[in-house]
């Protein structure tokens, strides 16, 4: 029999999963076929003498779905230049998702990046970039964006344009509007004496401002003609209409009709462009603040390292450090890359990576992390990870990917932004036409049209979600909490049940021998020596405790002739002429060994200790009791979660008595004991079947399936790479208080996103009808296009400023 996993594509609901399951289960030789809709993974157990993997793939395809080879799936991040609003991001996203071979493409307006997952057999980077160009935008190499400080350059250009525009707009506004508030104008440009000069000077002052805002026109009209108009299209149409009407009025004045001097609208064009440039500049400054977490992380890494090369100690660039280099670090210096200490002793400040304020003691054999600070001792260490493999680089990558991802809550904004601009253009035209029909002149109708076009900006919609996610994930990283994506961030606040693995999660995972009970004539030393010899080949956390106790007593260990691990039960070992069994009571029962120490075992378990039975040559030798130390913050963390109304469950392979004793000591009422490693994921499924959103917290290899199965998998950062890879959230410290912090941060971020979306929707819902003349129809004022431009610019800035409020987030439980 053989068991294999397949990644299924094209499924959208439970019926799809059932259809695939039925199709594969019908094959001769298939024993079981299970499809997980959430992970889109099918697990098949089959007789490989009767069928092969190709038969299974064909069965999936016959049922109308596909099988994806993960090795062929690549992920790339591409910078995108020229986007100005949510409609732009939506247009690029649609173009990319239409490409054959694209699994999923997300475009983030706030970061100006596209994250594309694609099949490398069907598509390449060149094809992706061509699609971006075809949609009217510019692909930019992400590394080049970082090297040239793309954002800073953009801010400089915007500031220069804003200054030019302001220089010409201020006199334009004074000339056009000053006389209305009693400001005298020189006779040469006074509309009452020289209306032609009055019109021409305004035209001359308007042209430089339009040149400063030329990108609104190039981008706006290009995208309009391509069939996917954006915010620039609204500005281009509105200001162009006002400018052309101004030229028409100027011609009428030259021809002798001076009444047109009051219908020029050049000042509206200038002020609208200037206000929008001001809004764009402030927006770029505020956007920069949302990504400060990434900048801080990138700035942590030192630029050089002191290494031993060919007997010499030299200083080299960080990029030149290689794996296995011996690196010297003096007190006060930053540790350049990840490695293992081979000489010296010190304490290291790792707060910039983990958020932990207390320095961590390091000695020979300790792991050190690049970018942490050596506080007080000289050390040498061997480099184990360099460049993109270091912990810091991986953290930066995780945070960048999270900031480039989308939360499900953003879908509504995406749908609306995709159709928003065309609808606004229609509303503007219809509004103008209605006022013309109602008897108003063309000047009035044009004012209405320009106001509608200018006030309706989808920017706020497009920025509402990504900016909050950027700040939220950044704040998480600063607190030692790595959230891998928008979906994980959103789901976390819905968690109803949290399942904690015991060993290494609630406890330190460093147990100690507490009791040794012997029977049947065996001595304590003899039993401990054989038990420790047997456990040398074991990976179980309790094995270290027994071996450490034997070393403390200076016992000489015996060599092993044969070793077999029995998952969930213990181990079976051959040492010299002795057959040893070491494990739980089930192991003894399965091997028909008489057990007269059950009562003692139960008493030990009731006190929170784990009793391990030892049988030598089918005869019970005794019990070694081991206890794991609780992590200092476990009890406080559990209380914080329960205070939030979250059900807390502990899962462990320990027997029920021991498990309940430990759970009780930290305040956990619900315990799942005697759970085999492979059954942890099934226990998560059982709780999910009760319609509960489940979070799983663990640190070991055997936790990985359960972490993947949970709605939100939370890995302890000091755990294994497999557990961290399987999780949605990684806690860089072994502090369980960070579980509650992650959920609190999720709550705050989602609340912030909802606020942003509310104000973005409310702004357009209220603003567009007012711009269309709703208040005027009932005797109120008419909205001036200049005020509409100011309101439009403020809408985006207000959303960004609201997202920045998340920077004030402080964990409640700390």
PDB file of C-alpha atoms in Angstrom, residues 530-774:
ATOM      1  CA  UNK A 530      19.672   0.735  30.848  1.00  0.00           C
ATOM      2  CA  UNK A 531      16.855   3.271  30.429  1.00  0.00           C
ATOM      3  CA  UNK A 532      19.332   6.028  29.504  1.00  0.00           C
ATOM      4  CA  UNK A 533      21.206   3.711  27.105  1.00  0.00           C
ATOM      5  CA  UNK A 534      17.915   2.877  25.406  1.00  0.00           C
ATOM      6  CA  UNK A 535      16.849   6.514  25.128  1.00  0.00           C
ATOM      7  CA  UNK A 536      20.061   7.676  23.377  1.00  0.00           C
ATOM      8  CA  UNK A 537      18.497   6.811  20.007  1.00  0.00           C
ATOM      9  CA  UNK A 538      15.113   8.322  20.888  1.00  0.00           C
ATOM     10  CA  UNK A 539      13.929  11.808  19.830  1.00  0.00           C
ATOM     11  CA  UNK A 540      11.239  12.038  22.517  1.00  0.00           C
ATOM     12  CA  UNK A 541      11.628  15.098  24.815  1.00  0.00           C
ATOM     13  CA  UNK A 542      11.446  12.851  27.898  1.00  0.00           C
ATOM     14  CA  UNK A 543      14.516  10.932  26.683  1.00  0.00           C
ATOM     15  CA  UNK A 544      16.792  13.913  27.349  1.00  0.00           C
ATOM     16  CA  UNK A 545      15.663  14.049  30.979  1.00  0.00           C
ATOM     17  CA  UNK A 546      16.606  10.395  31.578  1.00  0.00           C
ATOM     18  CA  UNK A 547      19.966  10.738  29.783  1.00  0.00           C
ATOM     19  CA  UNK A 548      20.763  13.945  31.720  1.00  0.00           C
ATOM     20  CA  UNK A 549      19.994  12.207  35.037  1.00  0.00           C
ATOM     21  CA  UNK A 550      22.306   9.322  34.107  1.00  0.00           C
ATOM     22  CA  UNK A 551      25.096  11.779  33.235  1.00  0.00           C
ATOM     23  CA  UNK A 552      24.595  13.562  36.570  1.00  0.00           C
ATOM     24  CA  UNK A 553      25.208  10.241  38.300  1.00  0.00           C
ATOM     25  CA  UNK A 554      28.249   9.533  36.076  1.00  0.00           C
ATOM     26  CA  UNK A 555      26.753   6.282  34.795  1.00  0.00           C
ATOM     27  CA  UNK A 556      28.433   4.519  31.876  1.00  0.00           C
ATOM     28  CA  UNK A 557      25.923   3.847  29.114  1.00  0.00           C
ATOM     29  CA  UNK A 558      25.688   0.635  27.110  1.00  0.00           C
ATOM     30  CA  UNK A 559      25.686   0.377  23.294  1.00  0.00           C
ATOM     31  CA  UNK A 560      22.425  -0.460  21.492  1.00  0.00           C
ATOM     32  CA  UNK A 561      22.100  -3.477  19.212  1.00  0.00           C
ATOM     33  CA  UNK A 562      18.561  -2.823  17.999  1.00  0.00           C
ATOM     34  CA  UNK A 563      16.067   0.044  18.339  1.00  0.00           C
ATOM     35  CA  UNK A 564      12.403   0.442  17.377  1.00  0.00           C
ATOM     36  CA  UNK A 565      10.125   3.393  18.163  1.00  0.00           C
ATOM     37  CA  UNK A 566       6.469   2.570  18.783  1.00  0.00           C
ATOM     38  CA  UNK A 567       4.587   5.866  18.201  1.00  0.00           C
ATOM     39  CA  UNK A 568       2.362   6.883  21.087  1.00  0.00           C
ATOM     40  CA  UNK A 569       3.552   3.978  23.253  1.00  0.00           C
ATOM     41  CA  UNK A 570       7.323   4.025  23.731  1.00  0.00           C
ATOM     42  CA  UNK A 571      10.425   2.190  22.474  1.00  0.00           C
ATOM     43  CA  UNK A 572      11.707  -1.360  22.161  1.00  0.00           C
ATOM     44  CA  UNK A 573      15.491  -1.829  22.449  1.00  0.00           C
ATOM     45  CA  UNK A 574      18.056  -4.641  22.487  1.00  0.00           C
ATOM     46  CA  UNK A 575      21.124  -3.978  24.695  1.00  0.00           C
ATOM     47  CA  UNK A 576      23.677  -6.781  24.993  1.00  0.00           C
ATOM     48  CA  UNK A 577      21.625  -9.770  26.235  1.00  0.00           C
ATOM     49  CA  UNK A 578      18.716  -7.677  27.423  1.00  0.00           C
ATOM     50  CA  UNK A 579      15.423  -6.809  25.712  1.00  0.00           C
ATOM     51  CA  UNK A 580      14.085  -3.508  27.027  1.00  0.00           C
ATOM     52  CA  UNK A 581      10.653  -1.950  26.804  1.00  0.00           C
ATOM     53  CA  UNK A 582      10.352   1.658  27.894  1.00  0.00           C
ATOM     54  CA  UNK A 583       7.063   3.570  27.647  1.00  0.00           C
ATOM     55  CA  UNK A 584       3.516   3.802  28.959  1.00  0.00           C
ATOM     56  CA  UNK A 585       1.181   1.236  30.537  1.00  0.00           C
ATOM     57  CA  UNK A 586      -0.265   0.367  27.105  1.00  0.00           C
ATOM     58  CA  UNK A 587       3.172  -0.822  26.000  1.00  0.00           C
ATOM     59  CA  UNK A 588       3.314  -3.247  28.931  1.00  0.00           C
ATOM     60  CA  UNK A 589      -0.228  -4.493  28.293  1.00  0.00           C
ATOM     61  CA  UNK A 590       0.445  -5.025  24.569  1.00  0.00           C
ATOM     62  CA  UNK A 591       3.451  -7.186  25.492  1.00  0.00           C
ATOM     63  CA  UNK A 592       1.611  -9.117  28.264  1.00  0.00           C
ATOM     64  CA  UNK A 593       3.912  -7.862  31.030  1.00  0.00           C
ATOM     65  CA  UNK A 594       2.510  -7.994  34.545  1.00  0.00           C
ATOM     66  CA  UNK A 595       2.195  -4.531  36.076  1.00  0.00           C
ATOM     67  CA  UNK A 596       1.961  -4.175  39.872  1.00  0.00           C
ATOM     68  CA  UNK A 597       2.903  -0.470  39.946  1.00  0.00           C
ATOM     69  CA  UNK A 598      -0.306   0.960  38.484  1.00  0.00           C
ATOM     70  CA  UNK A 599      -1.389   2.636  41.731  1.00  0.00           C
ATOM     71  CA  UNK A 600       1.981   4.353  42.149  1.00  0.00           C
ATOM     72  CA  UNK A 601       1.843   5.353  38.470  1.00  0.00           C
ATOM     73  CA  UNK A 602      -1.572   6.941  38.972  1.00  0.00           C
ATOM     74  CA  UNK A 603      -0.379   8.896  42.023  1.00  0.00           C
ATOM     75  CA  UNK A 604       2.575  10.234  40.059  1.00  0.00           C
ATOM     76  CA  UNK A 605       0.309  11.181  37.154  1.00  0.00           C
ATOM     77  CA  UNK A 606      -2.115  12.941  39.517  1.00  0.00           C
ATOM     78  CA  UNK A 607       0.763  15.190  40.614  1.00  0.00           C
ATOM     79  CA  UNK A 608       1.523  16.177  37.016  1.00  0.00           C
ATOM     80  CA  UNK A 609       4.428  13.803  36.443  1.00  0.00           C
ATOM     81  CA  UNK A 610       4.806  11.446  33.502  1.00  0.00           C
ATOM     82  CA  UNK A 611       5.489   7.856  34.629  1.00  0.00           C
ATOM     83  CA  UNK A 612       7.592   5.760  32.240  1.00  0.00           C
ATOM     84  CA  UNK A 613       7.592   1.995  32.782  1.00  0.00           C
ATOM     85  CA  UNK A 614      10.759  -0.013  32.173  1.00  0.00           C
ATOM     86  CA  UNK A 615      10.617  -3.754  31.499  1.00  0.00           C
ATOM     87  CA  UNK A 616      13.784  -5.818  31.135  1.00  0.00           C
ATOM     88  CA  UNK A 617      13.541  -9.281  29.551  1.00  0.00           C
ATOM     89  CA  UNK A 618       9.737  -9.220  29.832  1.00  0.00           C
ATOM     90  CA  UNK A 619       9.871  -8.391  33.543  1.00  0.00           C
ATOM     91  CA  UNK A 620       8.799  -5.050  35.031  1.00  0.00           C
ATOM     92  CA  UNK A 621      11.874  -3.248  36.459  1.00  0.00           C
ATOM     93  CA  UNK A 622      10.172  -0.101  37.692  1.00  0.00           C
ATOM     94  CA  UNK A 623       9.069   3.436  36.891  1.00  0.00           C
ATOM     95  CA  UNK A 624      11.040   6.557  36.086  1.00  0.00           C
ATOM     96  CA  UNK A 625       8.866   9.647  36.629  1.00  0.00           C
ATOM     97  CA  UNK A 626       9.605  12.758  34.631  1.00  0.00           C
ATOM     98  CA  UNK A 627       8.051  16.210  35.012  1.00  0.00           C
ATOM     99  CA  UNK A 628       8.137  19.053  32.524  1.00  0.00           C
ATOM    100  CA  UNK A 629       8.432  22.603  33.847  1.00  0.00           C
ATOM    101  CA  UNK A 630       5.621  25.017  32.991  1.00  0.00           C
ATOM    102  CA  UNK A 631       6.582  28.103  31.008  1.00  0.00           C
ATOM    103  CA  UNK A 632       6.429  31.173  33.259  1.00  0.00           C
ATOM    104  CA  UNK A 633       3.710  32.959  31.286  1.00  0.00           C
ATOM    105  CA  UNK A 634       1.470  29.968  30.542  1.00  0.00           C
ATOM    106  CA  UNK A 635      -1.065  30.516  33.316  1.00  0.00           C
ATOM    107  CA  UNK A 636      -1.386  34.256  32.594  1.00  0.00           C
ATOM    108  CA  UNK A 637      -1.758  33.596  28.841  1.00  0.00           C
ATOM    109  CA  UNK A 638      -4.530  31.035  29.355  1.00  0.00           C
ATOM    110  CA  UNK A 639      -6.398  33.441  31.651  1.00  0.00           C
ATOM    111  CA  UNK A 640      -6.104  36.250  29.064  1.00  0.00           C
ATOM    112  CA  UNK A 641      -7.627  34.016  26.376  1.00  0.00           C
ATOM    113  CA  UNK A 642     -10.444  32.857  28.637  1.00  0.00           C
ATOM    114  CA  UNK A 643     -11.165  36.480  29.577  1.00  0.00           C
ATOM    115  CA  UNK A 644     -11.562  37.145  25.833  1.00  0.00           C
ATOM    116  CA  UNK A 645     -14.282  34.479  25.752  1.00  0.00           C
ATOM    117  CA  UNK A 646     -12.156  31.893  23.925  1.00  0.00           C
ATOM    118  CA  UNK A 647     -12.437  28.208  24.822  1.00  0.00           C
ATOM    119  CA  UNK A 648      -8.998  26.740  25.654  1.00  0.00           C
ATOM    120  CA  UNK A 649      -8.125  23.065  25.089  1.00  0.00           C
ATOM    121  CA  UNK A 650      -4.875  21.173  25.799  1.00  0.00           C
ATOM    122  CA  UNK A 651      -3.845  18.242  23.598  1.00  0.00           C
ATOM    123  CA  UNK A 652      -1.134  15.734  24.515  1.00  0.00           C
ATOM    124  CA  UNK A 653       0.054  12.188  24.143  1.00  0.00           C
ATOM    125  CA  UNK A 654       0.349  11.932  27.939  1.00  0.00           C
ATOM    126  CA  UNK A 655      -2.056   9.804  29.924  1.00  0.00           C
ATOM    127  CA  UNK A 656      -5.240  11.473  31.146  1.00  0.00           C
ATOM    128  CA  UNK A 657      -4.170  11.805  34.791  1.00  0.00           C
ATOM    129  CA  UNK A 658      -0.889  13.578  34.033  1.00  0.00           C
ATOM    130  CA  UNK A 659      -2.496  15.727  31.381  1.00  0.00           C
ATOM    131  CA  UNK A 660      -5.327  16.851  33.673  1.00  0.00           C
ATOM    132  CA  UNK A 661      -2.888  17.702  36.470  1.00  0.00           C
ATOM    133  CA  UNK A 662      -0.825  19.940  34.171  1.00  0.00           C
ATOM    134  CA  UNK A 663      -3.901  21.461  32.539  1.00  0.00           C
ATOM    135  CA  UNK A 664      -5.416  22.231  35.941  1.00  0.00           C
ATOM    136  CA  UNK A 665      -2.217  24.001  37.068  1.00  0.00           C
ATOM    137  CA  UNK A 666      -2.547  26.515  34.198  1.00  0.00           C
ATOM    138  CA  UNK A 667      -6.336  26.857  34.329  1.00  0.00           C
ATOM    139  CA  UNK A 668      -7.339  24.656  31.383  1.00  0.00           C
ATOM    140  CA  UNK A 669     -10.534  22.659  31.864  1.00  0.00           C
ATOM    141  CA  UNK A 670     -10.743  20.804  28.539  1.00  0.00           C
ATOM    142  CA  UNK A 671      -8.080  18.149  27.966  1.00  0.00           C
ATOM    143  CA  UNK A 672      -7.494  15.756  25.058  1.00  0.00           C
ATOM    144  CA  UNK A 673      -5.091  13.121  26.411  1.00  0.00           C
ATOM    145  CA  UNK A 674      -3.528   9.919  25.007  1.00  0.00           C
ATOM    146  CA  UNK A 675      -3.641  11.449  21.519  1.00  0.00           C
ATOM    147  CA  UNK A 676      -1.228   9.875  19.046  1.00  0.00           C
ATOM    148  CA  UNK A 677       0.774  12.377  16.912  1.00  0.00           C
ATOM    149  CA  UNK A 678      -1.074  11.446  13.714  1.00  0.00           C
ATOM    150  CA  UNK A 679      -4.457  11.952  15.423  1.00  0.00           C
ATOM    151  CA  UNK A 680      -3.913  15.579  16.453  1.00  0.00           C
ATOM    152  CA  UNK A 681      -5.195  16.896  13.107  1.00  0.00           C
ATOM    153  CA  UNK A 682      -8.297  14.679  13.452  1.00  0.00           C
ATOM    154  CA  UNK A 683      -9.022  16.175  16.880  1.00  0.00           C
ATOM    155  CA  UNK A 684      -8.834  19.642  15.311  1.00  0.00           C
ATOM    156  CA  UNK A 685     -11.280  18.457  12.626  1.00  0.00           C
ATOM    157  CA  UNK A 686     -13.693  17.161  15.279  1.00  0.00           C
ATOM    158  CA  UNK A 687     -13.872  20.575  16.960  1.00  0.00           C
ATOM    159  CA  UNK A 688     -14.203  22.308  13.570  1.00  0.00           C
ATOM    160  CA  UNK A 689     -17.141  20.020  12.781  1.00  0.00           C
ATOM    161  CA  UNK A 690     -18.971  21.765  15.652  1.00  0.00           C
ATOM    162  CA  UNK A 691     -18.935  24.917  13.457  1.00  0.00           C
ATOM    163  CA  UNK A 692     -16.165  26.490  15.538  1.00  0.00           C
ATOM    164  CA  UNK A 693     -13.227  28.550  14.286  1.00  0.00           C
ATOM    165  CA  UNK A 694     -10.177  26.768  15.700  1.00  0.00           C
ATOM    166  CA  UNK A 695      -6.668  28.000  16.422  1.00  0.00           C
ATOM    167  CA  UNK A 696      -3.868  25.492  17.073  1.00  0.00           C
ATOM    168  CA  UNK A 697      -0.670  26.344  18.951  1.00  0.00           C
ATOM    169  CA  UNK A 698       2.298  23.981  18.706  1.00  0.00           C
ATOM    170  CA  UNK A 699       6.022  23.701  18.169  1.00  0.00           C
ATOM    171  CA  UNK A 700       6.927  20.174  17.053  1.00  0.00           C
ATOM    172  CA  UNK A 701       7.088  18.143  13.847  1.00  0.00           C
ATOM    173  CA  UNK A 702       4.090  16.130  14.979  1.00  0.00           C
ATOM    174  CA  UNK A 703       2.126  19.392  15.363  1.00  0.00           C
ATOM    175  CA  UNK A 704       2.540  20.378  11.693  1.00  0.00           C
ATOM    176  CA  UNK A 705      -0.545  18.509  10.341  1.00  0.00           C
ATOM    177  CA  UNK A 706      -2.719  19.951  13.123  1.00  0.00           C
ATOM    178  CA  UNK A 707      -1.337  23.457  12.509  1.00  0.00           C
ATOM    179  CA  UNK A 708      -2.186  23.114   8.812  1.00  0.00           C
ATOM    180  CA  UNK A 709      -5.669  21.730   9.568  1.00  0.00           C
ATOM    181  CA  UNK A 710      -6.605  24.504  12.002  1.00  0.00           C
ATOM    182  CA  UNK A 711      -8.298  27.665  10.759  1.00  0.00           C
ATOM    183  CA  UNK A 712      -5.312  29.515  12.210  1.00  0.00           C
ATOM    184  CA  UNK A 713      -2.089  27.610  12.966  1.00  0.00           C
ATOM    185  CA  UNK A 714       0.193  29.351  15.480  1.00  0.00           C
ATOM    186  CA  UNK A 715       3.776  28.085  15.774  1.00  0.00           C
ATOM    187  CA  UNK A 716       6.204  28.821  18.578  1.00  0.00           C
ATOM    188  CA  UNK A 717       9.234  30.377  16.882  1.00  0.00           C
ATOM    189  CA  UNK A 718      11.689  28.310  18.899  1.00  0.00           C
ATOM    190  CA  UNK A 719      10.044  25.160  17.486  1.00  0.00           C
ATOM    191  CA  UNK A 720      10.898  23.183  14.375  1.00  0.00           C
ATOM    192  CA  UNK A 721      11.094  24.599  10.852  1.00  0.00           C
ATOM    193  CA  UNK A 722       8.335  22.201   9.757  1.00  0.00           C
ATOM    194  CA  UNK A 723       5.921  23.553  12.393  1.00  0.00           C
ATOM    195  CA  UNK A 724       6.785  27.149  11.486  1.00  0.00           C
ATOM    196  CA  UNK A 725       6.303  26.434   7.769  1.00  0.00           C
ATOM    197  CA  UNK A 726       2.869  24.882   8.436  1.00  0.00           C
ATOM    198  CA  UNK A 727       1.625  27.764  10.571  1.00  0.00           C
ATOM    199  CA  UNK A 728      -0.236  30.972   9.689  1.00  0.00           C
ATOM    200  CA  UNK A 729       1.276  32.923  12.583  1.00  0.00           C
ATOM    201  CA  UNK A 730       4.755  32.503  14.058  1.00  0.00           C
ATOM    202  CA  UNK A 731       5.566  33.642  17.614  1.00  0.00           C
ATOM    203  CA  UNK A 732       9.270  34.497  17.658  1.00  0.00           C
ATOM    204  CA  UNK A 733       9.386  34.137  21.431  1.00  0.00           C
ATOM    205  CA  UNK A 734       8.229  31.165  23.465  1.00  0.00           C
ATOM    206  CA  UNK A 735       5.785  33.454  25.263  1.00  0.00           C
ATOM    207  CA  UNK A 736       2.197  32.236  25.115  1.00  0.00           C
ATOM    208  CA  UNK A 737       0.984  35.736  25.986  1.00  0.00           C
ATOM    209  CA  UNK A 738       1.715  36.510  22.340  1.00  0.00           C
ATOM    210  CA  UNK A 739      -1.193  34.248  21.318  1.00  0.00           C
ATOM    211  CA  UNK A 740      -3.613  36.669  22.980  1.00  0.00           C
ATOM    212  CA  UNK A 741      -1.626  39.606  21.553  1.00  0.00           C
ATOM    213  CA  UNK A 742      -1.973  38.213  18.007  1.00  0.00           C
ATOM    214  CA  UNK A 743      -5.758  37.895  18.438  1.00  0.00           C
ATOM    215  CA  UNK A 744      -5.999  41.384  19.944  1.00  0.00           C
ATOM    216  CA  UNK A 745      -3.981  42.768  17.005  1.00  0.00           C
ATOM    217  CA  UNK A 746      -6.279  40.959  14.568  1.00  0.00           C
ATOM    218  CA  UNK A 747      -9.314  42.501  16.312  1.00  0.00           C
ATOM    219  CA  UNK A 748      -7.858  46.003  16.147  1.00  0.00           C
ATOM    220  CA  UNK A 749      -6.760  45.649  12.511  1.00  0.00           C
ATOM    221  CA  UNK A 750     -10.100  44.308  11.266  1.00  0.00           C
ATOM    222  CA  UNK A 751     -11.925  47.028  13.211  1.00  0.00           C
ATOM    223  CA  UNK A 752      -9.649  49.587  11.534  1.00  0.00           C
ATOM    224  CA  UNK A 753     -10.321  48.104   8.072  1.00  0.00           C
ATOM    225  CA  UNK A 754     -14.089  48.232   8.680  1.00  0.00           C
ATOM    226  CA  UNK A 755     -13.791  51.874   9.770  1.00  0.00           C
ATOM    227  CA  UNK A 756     -11.778  52.674   6.639  1.00  0.00           C
ATOM    228  CA  UNK A 757     -14.268  50.928   4.354  1.00  0.00           C
ATOM    229  CA  UNK A 758     -17.206  52.614   6.089  1.00  0.00           C
ATOM    230  CA  UNK A 759     -15.765  56.099   5.622  1.00  0.00           C
ATOM    231  CA  UNK A 760     -14.676  55.336   2.047  1.00  0.00           C
ATOM    232  CA  UNK A 761     -18.184  54.132   1.133  1.00  0.00           C
ATOM    233  CA  UNK A 762     -19.876  56.890   3.142  1.00  0.00           C
ATOM    234  CA  UNK A 763     -17.730  59.569   1.525  1.00  0.00           C
ATOM    235  CA  UNK A 764     -18.747  58.557  -1.993  1.00  0.00           C
ATOM    236  CA  UNK A 765     -22.365  57.815  -1.025  1.00  0.00           C
ATOM    237  CA  UNK A 766     -22.758  61.347   0.383  1.00  0.00           C
ATOM    238  CA  UNK A 767     -20.325  63.242  -1.843  1.00  0.00           C
ATOM    239  CA  UNK A 768     -21.526  62.198  -5.304  1.00  0.00           C
ATOM    240  CA  UNK A 769     -25.217  63.167  -4.825  1.00  0.00           C
ATOM    241  CA  UNK A 770     -24.158  66.556  -3.371  1.00  0.00           C
ATOM    242  CA  UNK A 771     -21.807  67.120  -6.313  1.00  0.00           C
ATOM    243  CA  UNK A 772     -24.644  66.169  -8.692  1.00  0.00           C
ATOM    244  CA  UNK A 773     -26.727  69.049  -7.259  1.00  0.00           C
ATOM    245  CA  UNK A 774     -29.003  67.271  -4.775  1.00  0.00           C
TER     246      UNK A 774
END
